[in-house]
Amino acid sequence: MVGRNELCPCGSGKKYKKCCMNKEIISNRIQKKVNLVRENYSSVYEKLYQYSMNKEFEDDRKKANNNFYIIDDEELNSNMEVFFNTYFMFDYLISEKKLLIESFIEKNANKISKNQQTILTGMLNSYVSLFEIKEKNETNVKLVEQFTKEEYEIDDIELLKSFTICEKLIARPVKIADTTLLIDITLSITSQVSEQIVNEVNSIYEKYKDVFSDLKTFLYYQSLMMYKYIQQLLEPKVAEYLFKQVQDLKEKEENAKENLSDSKNTDETKEENTEESKVENTDETKKEVAVTETKVEDTEQIKEENTTETKEENTEKEKNIAESKKESTEKNSDSTEKVLKLLEENVDSEYKQECIDFAKEIFNSIEVKNRTEVGWAAGIEYYIKKKHFSRVVQVDVARKYNISANTVRTRYKLLENI
């Protein structure tokens, strides 16, 4: 330990008490605070983890497992377990159509302290992203998110001690009151990898920007995408596996192009053969024409005989069409009832009746096919809420009905044009 009147170890030539002593005192206090927040965070995380291991979530865990891991290798995937658990508890939509954190809060509402609620809220609002270290000082480290350019002040300077300014990293910040923690593993990456990820993510967002209100919302709902980047960066086997998949896909595309080219050549050959065949068949055609002319009178007689049969067939067809229409109407009625039931079960009371009335009105002129009921219900809810609350997000509605946001968007566009 350096004495107050000794030379400061920083090399300034000043006494320690007039140089870095106060800075270290402040730094130590901040670190103690960070350690306490991290300890409280770990305690809540452990309770949430134990809750996630309940038997009722067993099927959800299996499905999340299949979504999360890229290759089927138990030993390799065990190295990613810390990431998977966070994904399952923070990001995965369970069968109850909510996040596991939300389920935990509801089930333990009377047991959760105010401090625990603050931590759970921080968990709920967090997401994985890409950052650059902008500034480092004695009290905190400033990070800039590479997609939204939002700044984060990280108080845990010990955690980022080995990182340098301008260094790129993948991390998950969790804001708890006035302290921001980086949870799980913070991964350093090269500028080249960072640029590649930014370009790819922005390209994907451009395709779905009309589904998400902004880029931050997109990142919030796409944590799985970032976790898959992490798996590739941490495990060479995963990267090799994906590289091979890409190569196989390219090979299939090349084979398809070659087959298409061969098919064109075959068609050209067929055309040549057809022309030759036409010439050879000319004489035969002339003979057939002559024979046909001699049979005109017989044909008129056959027509008269078939008229009665045709009328009977048409009558039968009309009956079948009528029965088909009746059956279609009944099916549409059943599907409409399913949509109304879904709206009754899922829509908030404030908008429920308006959604139901709107559905009854439009389904007089629209056929609801079997197995499309969920999409229609979600589309109607989004359409009505959009009229009253412009900030409603398609993804939120999609998650409630456990369907894709694209389905909600498709139904909404159809409803707009009615």
Short mmCIF file of C-alpha atoms in Angstrom, two decimals:
data_model
loop_
_atom_site.label_atom_id
_atom_site.label_comp_id
_atom_site.label_asym_id
_atom_site.label_seq_id
_atom_site.Cartn_x
_atom_site.Cartn_y
_atom_site.Cartn_z
CA MET A 1 0.00 0.00 0.00
CA VAL A 2 1.35 3.44 -0.96
CA GLY A 3 1.86 5.93 1.92
CA ARG A 4 0.19 9.37 1.73
CA ASN A 5 3.52 11.23 1.55
CA GLU A 6 5.26 8.83 -0.81
CA LEU A 7 5.72 9.58 -4.49
CA CYS A 8 2.69 8.67 -6.53
CA PRO A 9 3.23 5.39 -8.46
CA CYS A 10 1.77 7.02 -11.60
CA GLY A 11 5.14 8.74 -12.20
CA SER A 12 3.94 12.34 -11.95
CA GLY A 13 6.62 13.23 -9.34
CA LYS A 14 3.93 14.45 -6.90
CA LYS A 15 3.14 13.03 -3.50
CA TYR A 16 0.48 10.33 -3.55
CA LYS A 17 -1.93 12.41 -1.37
CA LYS A 18 -1.81 15.29 -3.89
CA CYS A 19 -2.08 13.11 -6.98
CA CYS A 20 -4.00 9.83 -7.31
CA MET A 21 -5.06 9.08 -3.75
CA ASN A 22 -8.49 10.76 -4.01
CA LYS A 23 -9.09 9.23 -7.42
CA GLU A 24 -8.46 5.76 -6.04
CA ILE A 25 -10.73 6.40 -3.06
CA ILE A 26 -13.55 7.41 -5.42
CA SER A 27 -12.81 4.46 -7.70
CA ASN A 28 -12.89 2.02 -4.76
CA ARG A 29 -16.21 3.40 -3.55
CA ILE A 30 -17.74 3.03 -7.01
CA GLN A 31 -16.42 -0.51 -7.31
CA LYS A 32 -17.91 -1.45 -3.93
CA LYS A 33 -21.26 -0.12 -5.12
CA VAL A 34 -20.96 -2.07 -8.38
CA ASN A 35 -20.10 -5.26 -6.46
CA LEU A 36 -23.16 -4.82 -4.24
CA VAL A 37 -25.44 -4.29 -7.26
CA ARG A 38 -23.91 -7.32 -9.00
CA GLU A 39 -24.44 -9.41 -5.87
CA ASN A 40 -28.12 -8.41 -5.73
CA TYR A 41 -28.43 -9.06 -9.46
CA SER A 42 -26.94 -12.57 -9.06
CA SER A 43 -29.41 -13.33 -6.27
CA VAL A 44 -32.42 -12.39 -8.44
CA TYR A 45 -30.93 -14.20 -11.46
CA GLU A 46 -30.60 -17.40 -9.39
CA LYS A 47 -34.25 -17.22 -8.30
CA LEU A 48 -35.32 -16.65 -11.88
CA TYR A 49 -33.19 -19.58 -13.02
CA GLN A 50 -34.73 -21.92 -10.42
CA TYR A 51 -38.18 -20.79 -11.58
CA SER A 52 -37.24 -21.49 -15.22
CA MET A 53 -36.34 -25.09 -14.28
CA ASN A 54 -39.91 -25.85 -13.13
CA LYS A 55 -41.49 -28.80 -14.91
CA GLU A 56 -44.17 -26.57 -16.47
CA PHE A 57 -41.46 -24.95 -18.65
CA GLU A 58 -39.84 -28.22 -19.74
CA ASP A 59 -41.33 -28.19 -23.27
CA ASP A 60 -40.57 -24.47 -23.64
CA ARG A 61 -36.95 -25.09 -22.68
CA LYS A 62 -36.62 -27.84 -25.31
CA LYS A 63 -38.08 -25.61 -28.03
CA ALA A 64 -35.84 -22.70 -27.00
CA ASN A 65 -32.87 -25.08 -27.06
CA ASN A 66 -33.66 -26.06 -30.65
CA ASN A 67 -33.97 -22.38 -31.62
CA PHE A 68 -30.79 -21.28 -29.91
CA TYR A 69 -28.07 -23.80 -30.75
CA ILE A 70 -26.72 -23.98 -34.29
CA ILE A 71 -25.27 -27.51 -34.23
CA ASP A 72 -26.20 -30.63 -32.30
CA ASP A 73 -23.11 -31.10 -30.11
CA GLU A 74 -23.86 -31.43 -26.40
CA GLU A 75 -20.26 -30.95 -25.24
CA LEU A 76 -19.70 -27.89 -27.41
CA ASN A 77 -23.08 -26.36 -26.56
CA SER A 78 -22.41 -26.70 -22.83
CA ASN A 79 -19.86 -23.89 -23.25
CA MET A 80 -22.73 -21.63 -24.37
CA GLU A 81 -25.07 -22.53 -21.52
CA VAL A 82 -24.69 -19.18 -19.74
CA PHE A 83 -25.89 -17.41 -22.90
CA PHE A 84 -28.71 -19.89 -23.46
CA ASN A 85 -30.09 -19.46 -19.93
CA THR A 86 -30.18 -15.68 -20.32
CA TYR A 87 -31.84 -15.99 -23.73
CA PHE A 88 -34.46 -18.41 -22.38
CA MET A 89 -35.27 -16.30 -19.32
CA PHE A 90 -35.01 -12.81 -20.86
CA ASP A 91 -35.94 -13.18 -24.55
CA TYR A 92 -37.82 -16.40 -25.35
CA LEU A 93 -41.61 -16.28 -25.66
CA ILE A 94 -42.99 -19.21 -23.64
CA SER A 95 -46.25 -21.05 -24.38
CA GLU A 96 -48.16 -18.57 -22.18
CA LYS A 97 -47.36 -15.96 -24.89
CA LYS A 98 -45.16 -13.94 -22.55
CA LEU A 99 -41.53 -13.77 -21.48
CA LEU A 100 -40.46 -16.00 -18.60
CA ILE A 101 -39.47 -12.90 -16.58
CA GLU A 102 -43.02 -11.59 -16.96
CA SER A 103 -44.42 -14.92 -15.78
CA PHE A 104 -42.05 -14.88 -12.78
CA ILE A 105 -43.14 -11.35 -11.80
CA GLU A 106 -46.83 -12.27 -12.03
CA LYS A 107 -46.45 -15.44 -9.97
CA ASN A 108 -44.34 -13.74 -7.29
CA ALA A 109 -45.93 -10.28 -7.22
CA ASN A 110 -46.44 -10.35 -3.43
CA LYS A 111 -42.95 -11.62 -2.67
CA ILE A 112 -40.79 -9.32 -4.81
CA SER A 113 -39.14 -6.37 -3.07
CA LYS A 114 -38.83 -2.94 -4.67
CA ASN A 115 -35.10 -3.52 -5.24
CA GLN A 116 -35.76 -6.90 -6.89
CA GLN A 117 -38.44 -5.33 -9.09
CA THR A 118 -35.89 -2.73 -10.28
CA ILE A 119 -33.45 -5.51 -11.19
CA LEU A 120 -36.13 -7.52 -13.01
CA THR A 121 -37.16 -4.42 -14.98
CA GLY A 122 -33.52 -3.90 -15.99
CA MET A 123 -33.34 -7.53 -17.17
CA LEU A 124 -36.58 -7.18 -19.09
CA ASN A 125 -35.42 -4.04 -20.95
CA SER A 126 -31.96 -5.35 -21.87
CA TYR A 127 -30.75 -6.77 -25.18
CA VAL A 128 -27.48 -7.92 -26.77
CA SER A 129 -25.71 -5.50 -29.09
CA LEU A 130 -22.45 -4.27 -30.53
CA PHE A 131 -20.45 -1.50 -28.81
CA GLU A 132 -17.30 0.59 -29.13
CA ILE A 133 -15.33 1.94 -26.17
CA LYS A 134 -15.43 5.71 -26.50
CA GLU A 135 -13.77 6.84 -23.26
CA LYS A 136 -12.17 5.46 -20.10
CA ASN A 137 -11.55 7.31 -16.84
CA GLU A 138 -11.18 6.63 -13.11
CA THR A 139 -14.94 6.36 -12.45
CA ASN A 140 -16.50 4.73 -15.53
CA VAL A 141 -16.15 3.52 -19.12
CA LYS A 142 -18.29 5.06 -21.87
CA LEU A 143 -19.62 2.74 -24.58
CA VAL A 144 -21.36 3.71 -27.82
CA GLU A 145 -23.81 1.25 -29.35
CA GLN A 146 -22.91 0.78 -33.00
CA PHE A 147 -26.47 0.64 -34.34
CA THR A 148 -28.36 3.37 -32.47
CA LYS A 149 -25.31 5.42 -31.35
CA GLU A 150 -26.77 5.46 -27.84
CA GLU A 151 -24.17 5.97 -25.06
CA TYR A 152 -23.83 3.81 -21.93
CA GLU A 153 -21.77 4.60 -18.84
CA ILE A 154 -20.41 1.40 -17.30
CA ASP A 155 -19.30 1.76 -13.68
CA ASP A 156 -17.60 -1.63 -13.53
CA ILE A 157 -14.19 -0.35 -14.61
CA GLU A 158 -12.46 -3.51 -13.32
CA LEU A 159 -14.40 -5.64 -15.80
CA LEU A 160 -13.24 -3.51 -18.73
CA LYS A 161 -9.74 -2.84 -17.39
CA SER A 162 -8.01 -4.80 -20.18
CA PHE A 163 -10.08 -3.21 -22.96
CA THR A 164 -8.79 -0.18 -24.87
CA ILE A 165 -10.41 2.91 -26.40
CA CYS A 166 -11.98 2.24 -29.85
CA GLU A 167 -12.10 -1.49 -29.14
CA LYS A 168 -15.27 -3.23 -30.39
CA LEU A 169 -17.22 -5.68 -28.24
CA ILE A 170 -20.47 -7.64 -28.03
CA ALA A 171 -22.19 -7.20 -24.67
CA ARG A 172 -25.52 -7.11 -22.85
CA PRO A 173 -25.87 -4.03 -20.58
CA VAL A 174 -28.47 -4.17 -17.80
CA LYS A 175 -29.41 -0.82 -16.27
CA ILE A 176 -30.31 -1.14 -12.57
CA ALA A 177 -31.29 2.23 -11.06
CA ASP A 178 -28.21 4.46 -11.62
CA THR A 179 -25.78 1.56 -12.24
CA THR A 180 -25.27 -0.29 -15.53
CA LEU A 181 -23.80 -3.80 -15.46
CA LEU A 182 -22.48 -5.91 -18.33
CA ILE A 183 -23.77 -9.44 -17.77
CA ASP A 184 -22.65 -12.90 -18.91
CA ILE A 185 -19.48 -12.69 -21.05
CA THR A 186 -18.30 -9.50 -22.77
CA LEU A 187 -16.69 -10.51 -26.07
CA SER A 188 -13.98 -8.47 -27.83
CA ILE A 189 -14.09 -8.52 -31.66
CA THR A 190 -12.05 -7.01 -34.48
CA SER A 191 -13.15 -3.90 -36.39
CA GLN A 192 -13.54 -6.02 -39.52
CA VAL A 193 -15.95 -8.45 -37.80
CA SER A 194 -17.80 -5.51 -36.24
CA GLU A 195 -18.30 -3.87 -39.63
CA GLN A 196 -19.53 -7.12 -41.15
CA ILE A 197 -22.11 -7.64 -38.36
CA VAL A 198 -23.31 -4.01 -38.60
CA ASN A 199 -23.81 -4.32 -42.37
CA GLU A 200 -25.63 -7.65 -42.10
CA VAL A 201 -27.93 -6.53 -39.27
CA ASN A 202 -28.77 -3.24 -41.03
CA SER A 203 -29.53 -5.17 -44.21
CA ILE A 204 -31.96 -7.46 -42.35
CA TYR A 205 -33.57 -4.50 -40.59
CA GLU A 206 -34.20 -2.77 -43.95
CA LYS A 207 -36.37 -5.72 -44.98
CA TYR A 208 -38.50 -5.50 -41.84
CA LYS A 209 -38.39 -1.80 -40.94
CA ASP A 210 -42.13 -1.42 -41.54
CA VAL A 211 -42.74 -4.12 -38.89
CA PHE A 212 -40.62 -2.52 -36.15
CA SER A 213 -41.05 1.06 -34.93
CA ASP A 214 -37.26 1.66 -34.94
CA LEU A 215 -33.89 -0.09 -35.01
CA LYS A 216 -33.67 -0.35 -31.21
CA THR A 217 -37.00 -2.20 -31.10
CA PHE A 218 -35.75 -4.53 -33.83
CA LEU A 219 -32.59 -5.33 -31.81
CA TYR A 220 -34.66 -5.86 -28.66
CA TYR A 221 -36.72 -8.55 -30.38
CA GLN A 222 -33.78 -10.10 -32.26
CA SER A 223 -31.40 -11.03 -29.43
CA LEU A 224 -31.23 -14.57 -30.81
CA MET A 225 -29.53 -13.22 -33.94
CA MET A 226 -26.74 -11.68 -31.84
CA TYR A 227 -26.37 -14.85 -29.76
CA LYS A 228 -25.79 -16.81 -32.96
CA TYR A 229 -23.01 -14.40 -33.89
CA ILE A 230 -21.48 -15.05 -30.46
CA GLN A 231 -21.59 -18.83 -31.01
CA GLN A 232 -19.75 -18.47 -34.32
CA LEU A 233 -17.08 -16.23 -32.78
CA LEU A 234 -16.46 -18.39 -29.72
CA GLU A 235 -16.58 -21.83 -31.36
CA PRO A 236 -14.60 -22.50 -34.58
CA LYS A 237 -16.65 -25.68 -35.16
CA VAL A 238 -19.83 -23.62 -35.41
CA ALA A 239 -18.20 -21.24 -37.89
CA GLU A 240 -16.92 -24.18 -39.98
CA TYR A 241 -20.37 -25.79 -39.95
CA LEU A 242 -22.04 -22.59 -41.19
CA PHE A 243 -19.33 -22.04 -43.81
CA LYS A 244 -19.94 -25.56 -45.16
CA GLN A 245 -23.69 -24.89 -45.29
CA VAL A 246 -23.07 -21.74 -47.34
CA GLN A 247 -20.75 -23.65 -49.71
CA ASP A 248 -23.33 -26.44 -50.14
CA LEU A 249 -25.99 -23.85 -50.91
CA LYS A 250 -23.78 -22.20 -53.54
CA GLU A 251 -23.08 -25.61 -55.09
CA LYS A 252 -26.82 -26.36 -55.28
CA GLU A 253 -27.45 -22.99 -56.94
CA GLU A 254 -24.72 -23.68 -59.54
CA ASN A 255 -26.16 -27.16 -60.24
CA ALA A 256 -29.61 -25.61 -60.64
CA LYS A 257 -28.22 -23.10 -63.18
CA GLU A 258 -26.53 -25.93 -65.13
CA ASN A 259 -29.76 -27.95 -65.14
CA LEU A 260 -31.64 -24.90 -66.39
CA SER A 261 -29.13 -24.44 -69.19
CA ASP A 262 -29.42 -28.15 -70.18
CA SER A 263 -33.20 -27.81 -70.11
CA LYS A 264 -33.06 -24.85 -72.55
CA ASN A 265 -30.88 -26.87 -74.94
CA THR A 266 -33.34 -29.78 -74.74
CA ASP A 267 -36.25 -27.46 -75.56
CA GLU A 268 -34.45 -26.13 -78.63
CA THR A 269 -33.85 -29.70 -79.84
CA LYS A 270 -37.52 -30.50 -79.31
CA GLU A 271 -38.53 -27.48 -81.40
CA GLU A 272 -36.35 -28.67 -84.31
CA ASN A 273 -37.84 -32.16 -84.12
CA THR A 274 -41.33 -30.67 -84.03
CA GLU A 275 -40.78 -28.77 -87.29
CA GLU A 276 -39.61 -31.98 -88.99
CA SER A 277 -42.57 -33.86 -87.58
CA LYS A 278 -44.97 -31.23 -88.96
CA VAL A 279 -43.65 -31.75 -92.51
CA GLU A 280 -43.91 -35.52 -92.27
CA ASN A 281 -47.48 -35.37 -90.95
CA THR A 282 -48.83 -33.02 -93.65
CA ASP A 283 -50.06 -35.82 -95.94
CA GLU A 284 -51.66 -37.66 -93.06
CA THR A 285 -53.43 -34.47 -91.99
CA LYS A 286 -54.89 -34.04 -95.47
CA LYS A 287 -56.26 -37.57 -95.34
CA GLU A 288 -57.83 -36.91 -91.92
CA VAL A 289 -59.51 -33.74 -93.23
CA ALA A 290 -61.05 -35.68 -96.11
CA VAL A 291 -62.34 -38.36 -93.77
CA THR A 292 -63.75 -35.72 -91.41
CA GLU A 293 -65.77 -34.09 -94.18
CA THR A 294 -67.48 -37.39 -94.96
CA LYS A 295 -68.55 -37.67 -91.30
CA VAL A 296 -70.21 -34.25 -90.87
CA GLU A 297 -73.74 -35.63 -91.27
CA ASP A 298 -73.09 -38.38 -88.70
CA THR A 299 -71.73 -35.80 -86.25
CA GLU A 300 -74.90 -33.67 -86.40
CA GLN A 301 -76.97 -36.73 -85.52
CA ILE A 302 -74.68 -37.56 -82.54
CA LYS A 303 -75.00 -33.99 -81.25
CA GLU A 304 -78.78 -34.29 -81.14
CA GLU A 305 -78.55 -37.56 -79.22
CA ASN A 306 -76.14 -36.05 -76.66
CA THR A 307 -78.20 -32.91 -75.97
CA THR A 308 -80.50 -34.66 -73.50
CA GLU A 309 -77.54 -36.25 -71.66
CA THR A 310 -75.78 -32.88 -71.44
CA LYS A 311 -78.81 -31.22 -69.89
CA GLU A 312 -78.96 -33.94 -67.24
CA GLU A 313 -75.21 -33.51 -66.51
CA ASN A 314 -75.63 -29.71 -66.18
CA THR A 315 -78.49 -30.18 -63.72
CA GLU A 316 -76.27 -32.45 -61.62
CA LYS A 317 -73.42 -29.91 -61.77
CA GLU A 318 -75.72 -27.13 -60.59
CA LYS A 319 -76.74 -29.27 -57.61
CA ASN A 320 -73.06 -29.91 -56.75
CA ILE A 321 -72.25 -26.20 -57.03
CA ALA A 322 -75.13 -25.32 -54.72
CA GLU A 323 -74.02 -27.91 -52.17
CA SER A 324 -70.42 -26.70 -52.43
CA LYS A 325 -71.51 -23.09 -51.79
CA LYS A 326 -73.56 -24.19 -48.79
CA GLU A 327 -70.60 -26.15 -47.39
CA SER A 328 -68.27 -23.17 -48.01
CA THR A 329 -70.69 -20.83 -46.19
CA GLU A 330 -70.83 -23.20 -43.23
CA LYS A 331 -67.02 -23.42 -43.09
CA ASN A 332 -66.70 -19.63 -43.28
CA SER A 333 -69.19 -19.35 -40.43
CA ASP A 334 -67.13 -21.75 -38.29
CA SER A 335 -63.90 -19.86 -39.08
CA THR A 336 -65.56 -16.52 -38.28
CA GLU A 337 -66.66 -17.86 -34.91
CA LYS A 338 -63.07 -18.94 -34.20
CA VAL A 339 -61.80 -15.44 -35.01
CA LEU A 340 -64.42 -13.86 -32.74
CA LYS A 341 -63.46 -16.26 -29.94
CA LEU A 342 -59.76 -15.39 -30.34
CA LEU A 343 -60.56 -11.67 -30.16
CA GLU A 344 -62.69 -12.25 -27.07
CA GLU A 345 -59.81 -14.09 -25.36
CA ASN A 346 -56.88 -11.87 -26.37
CA VAL A 347 -57.89 -8.25 -26.96
CA ASP A 348 -57.75 -5.73 -24.12
CA SER A 349 -61.19 -4.79 -22.79
CA GLU A 350 -60.79 -1.22 -24.10
CA TYR A 351 -60.70 -2.37 -27.75
CA LYS A 352 -62.41 -5.79 -27.54
CA GLN A 353 -65.96 -4.87 -28.59
CA GLU A 354 -64.78 -2.64 -31.44
CA CYS A 355 -62.60 -5.49 -32.77
CA ILE A 356 -65.50 -7.97 -32.57
CA ASP A 357 -67.94 -5.59 -34.29
CA PHE A 358 -65.41 -4.84 -37.04
CA ALA A 359 -64.78 -8.57 -37.59
CA LYS A 360 -68.52 -9.30 -37.94
CA GLU A 361 -68.85 -6.47 -40.45
CA ILE A 362 -65.99 -7.44 -42.76
CA PHE A 363 -66.58 -11.20 -42.69
CA ASN A 364 -69.87 -10.71 -44.52
CA SER A 365 -67.80 -9.98 -47.62
CA ILE A 366 -64.53 -11.84 -46.90
CA GLU A 367 -64.02 -15.59 -46.85
CA VAL A 368 -61.99 -16.78 -43.85
CA LYS A 369 -60.19 -19.95 -44.84
CA ASN A 370 -59.54 -22.73 -42.35
CA ARG A 371 -56.30 -22.30 -40.31
CA THR A 372 -56.05 -18.57 -41.07
CA GLU A 373 -58.18 -17.52 -38.10
CA VAL A 374 -55.26 -16.59 -35.82
CA GLY A 375 -53.74 -14.34 -38.48
CA TRP A 376 -57.05 -12.56 -39.04
CA ALA A 377 -57.59 -12.03 -35.30
CA ALA A 378 -54.10 -10.56 -34.89
CA GLY A 379 -54.53 -8.36 -37.98
CA ILE A 380 -57.87 -7.01 -36.74
CA GLU A 381 -56.46 -6.21 -33.29
CA TYR A 382 -53.49 -4.38 -34.83
CA TYR A 383 -55.77 -2.52 -37.28
CA ILE A 384 -58.13 -1.26 -34.57
CA LYS A 385 -55.35 -0.32 -32.13
CA LYS A 386 -53.49 1.47 -34.92
CA LYS A 387 -56.54 3.71 -35.33
CA HIS A 388 -56.36 4.76 -31.68
CA PHE A 389 -52.69 4.32 -30.74
CA SER A 390 -50.19 4.91 -33.52
CA ARG A 391 -47.22 3.49 -31.59
CA VAL A 392 -48.58 -0.07 -31.38
CA VAL A 393 -45.94 -2.49 -32.76
CA GLN A 394 -46.78 -5.41 -35.05
CA VAL A 395 -44.25 -7.61 -33.26
CA ASP A 396 -46.03 -7.14 -29.92
CA VAL A 397 -49.33 -8.28 -31.42
CA ALA A 398 -47.60 -11.17 -33.24
CA ARG A 399 -46.03 -12.42 -30.01
CA LYS A 400 -49.43 -12.41 -28.29
CA TYR A 401 -50.88 -14.71 -30.97
CA ASN A 402 -47.65 -16.71 -31.41
CA ILE A 403 -47.37 -15.95 -35.13
CA SER A 404 -44.90 -14.06 -37.31
CA ALA A 405 -44.99 -10.29 -37.64
CA ASN A 406 -45.18 -10.78 -41.43
CA THR A 407 -48.58 -12.46 -40.99
CA VAL A 408 -49.87 -9.50 -38.96
CA ARG A 409 -48.55 -7.10 -41.60
CA THR A 410 -50.20 -9.04 -44.47
CA ARG A 411 -53.62 -9.09 -42.78
CA TYR A 412 -53.30 -5.40 -41.86
CA LYS A 413 -52.59 -4.44 -45.49
CA LEU A 414 -55.68 -6.39 -46.62
CA LEU A 415 -57.85 -4.71 -43.98
CA GLU A 416 -56.55 -1.29 -45.05
CA ASN A 417 -57.82 -1.88 -48.58
CA ILE A 418 -61.33 -2.95 -47.59
#
